[in-house]
Amino acid sequence: MINTWAICKREFAAYFLTPIGYVVCGIFALIAGLGFRALLLEYARMSQAPTDYGFTTVPDFGEFFLHPYLVFAGMIVVFLSPLITMRLMAEETHRGTAEQLFTLPLRDREIVFGKYLAALAMLAVMMLVVGVHLAIVAYFVDIEPVALVCGLVGVFLMGAAFLSLGFFVSCLTRTQITAATVTFGLIMALFFAGNMAENLPEAQEIAVEGVGPLQPILIGGYRVIRTLLQQLAADAHLEELTLGVVRPQDVVYHVLFAAFFLFLTFRALESRNWRA
Amino acid sequence: MIEVEGLTKHYGAVAAIEDVTFRMAPGEIVGFLGPNGAGKTTTMRILTGFAPATRGRATVAGYEVHARPLEVKRRVGYLPERVPLYEEMTVAAFLRYVAEVKGVGRGIRRAEVARVMARCGVDEMAGRLIRNLSKGYRQRVGLAQALVANPPVLILDEPTVGLDPRQIIEVRKLIKALAPEHTVLLSTHILPEVAMICERVIIIHQGRIAAEHRVDAAGPSLEDLFLRAVSGDAAA
Ligand SMILES: Nc1ncnc2c1ncn2[C@@H]1O[C@H](COP(=O)(O)OP(=O)(O)O)[C@@H](O)[C@H]1O
Ligand SMILES: [Mg+2]
């Protein structure tokens, strides 16, 4: 516990003793700020002349500002996450400090949780920016604070999930640049999988002829794969959360995602002790 | 204090060390002497629990390394060959981190860090960033890091490599003063270093123990021993 904290402190400090922490937070603040401004102006235009935009009344604030803004913020978090996680293990491997880290009286779980917590702390710093944006709109607009908190937590959960993915990749690579590139590639692949699945036709629409009794099995299998692919898409699970709706499956998705990759991270660290 | 039996490590088809066996009594300073590529670093990495052996047993301070790594790591101070330091930290912050991880209580952490800094002569560098230190000071910070929490066993991999002559003398003096309080295993490929610091020498060549000897003026000279060992006609 004390050791986890010691590792976490050192890791978190390292982000801000080198430029990377400022760069990541700076870029995030800039892009999220621009997006915030653009989406808010867009919403203002829509609500001033709703009929021009095909609405009969003032459009819903949650649906037409909050939701797109939070999804936007979530996307930036996810695409910046490789820059947060790339150094976690790869830097130690590359600099040789791994040799000290692994010969200090530390348990693997203290190393893994300490480093992951530091990455989460970076994410929390980024969430401060989102928090400020939300505080600004909460001041001017009459909106349920719960919806804001929900959205914020949703973005955080999604970020936390992708940080675990990047952490795992960082354990497998020797340099930060490889870690970041591979993580980025995997993130892209995950999003593409989701988009692809959305364009797949419904099971009923695909006509399978001449397979007789196999038909229900094929259709069933197809349905499962289609649903899995859709569920795999991380952005799908951000949608409802950013609308202020907490569905258990969305929370579970992100928590399971993080748990899965943290588990793999453990195994990756453990593998160094396997007798070759 | 250290017992090594039949230790073997293969990297793929390459045998880095083969059937290495030796013992060290508490309070001894032993020189681990061998040409580059002999297997010194490999042996030390196994002893410190950084890498597993392919075969064999290593026991340090009463604990089998592979079975009880944490107990061993609590009792060993290790200076790796490529001194690993977090460049972005100051010397004092780095040593405080090491002290915290080694379980030095919050109340005495500052005093412990001051003690090892004074002992290794880096106290005037306390506030410097490690990235800006000269090679000599980096080596001493590495040594200080190994000494934190006063572990009974010290494993030092080529502690004087890359230092200038004056620094070499200082570091040697420092290491010599560590016994008999500590059990020290230090590796080197420099003959006079062993003669100067160590009580006993273990010569390793091509992954095998080639000779083992007390260092004393009366016996055969180290040069003879070493040359015989590495030329292969001295089965120890
Ligand atoms: N990671 C590794 N992969 C393959 N071979 C290695 C590795 N590490 C060391 N070796 C080989 O093992 C032998 C012993 O190396 P080492 O223990 O570093 O020697 P020393 O420290 O005595 O100079 C050398 O031949 C070296 O090339
Ligand atoms: Mg070596």
XYZ file of C-alpha atoms and ligand atoms in Angstrom, chain B residues 11 16 35-42 81, ligand 1:
38
model
C 19.906 -17.198 -23.660
C 25.803 -17.172 -20.447
C 36.986 -10.724 -18.754
C 34.091 -8.972 -20.506
C 31.339 -11.386 -21.417
C 32.393 -13.915 -18.781
C 28.973 -13.965 -17.121
C 29.436 -11.671 -14.121
C 26.411 -9.503 -14.795
C 24.286 -12.530 -15.584
C 26.368 -2.241 -14.260
N 19.982 -10.660 -22.852
C 20.936 -11.426 -23.415
N 20.677 -12.107 -24.549
C 21.622 -12.890 -25.121
N 22.855 -13.048 -24.631
C 23.183 -12.372 -23.516
C 22.240 -11.530 -22.856
N 22.851 -10.995 -21.768
C 24.103 -11.488 -21.758
N 24.317 -12.312 -22.810
C 25.552 -13.040 -23.107
O 25.943 -13.735 -21.953
C 27.331 -13.687 -21.782
C 27.675 -13.150 -20.402
O 27.347 -11.783 -20.351
P 27.528 -10.904 -19.040
O 26.971 -11.642 -17.892
O 26.966 -9.571 -19.327
O 29.108 -10.806 -18.905
P 29.997 -9.827 -18.027
O 29.115 -9.066 -17.114
O 30.945 -10.734 -17.290
O 30.741 -8.939 -18.972
C 27.884 -12.852 -22.915
O 28.361 -13.717 -23.898
C 26.686 -12.094 -23.418
O 26.794 -11.849 -24.796
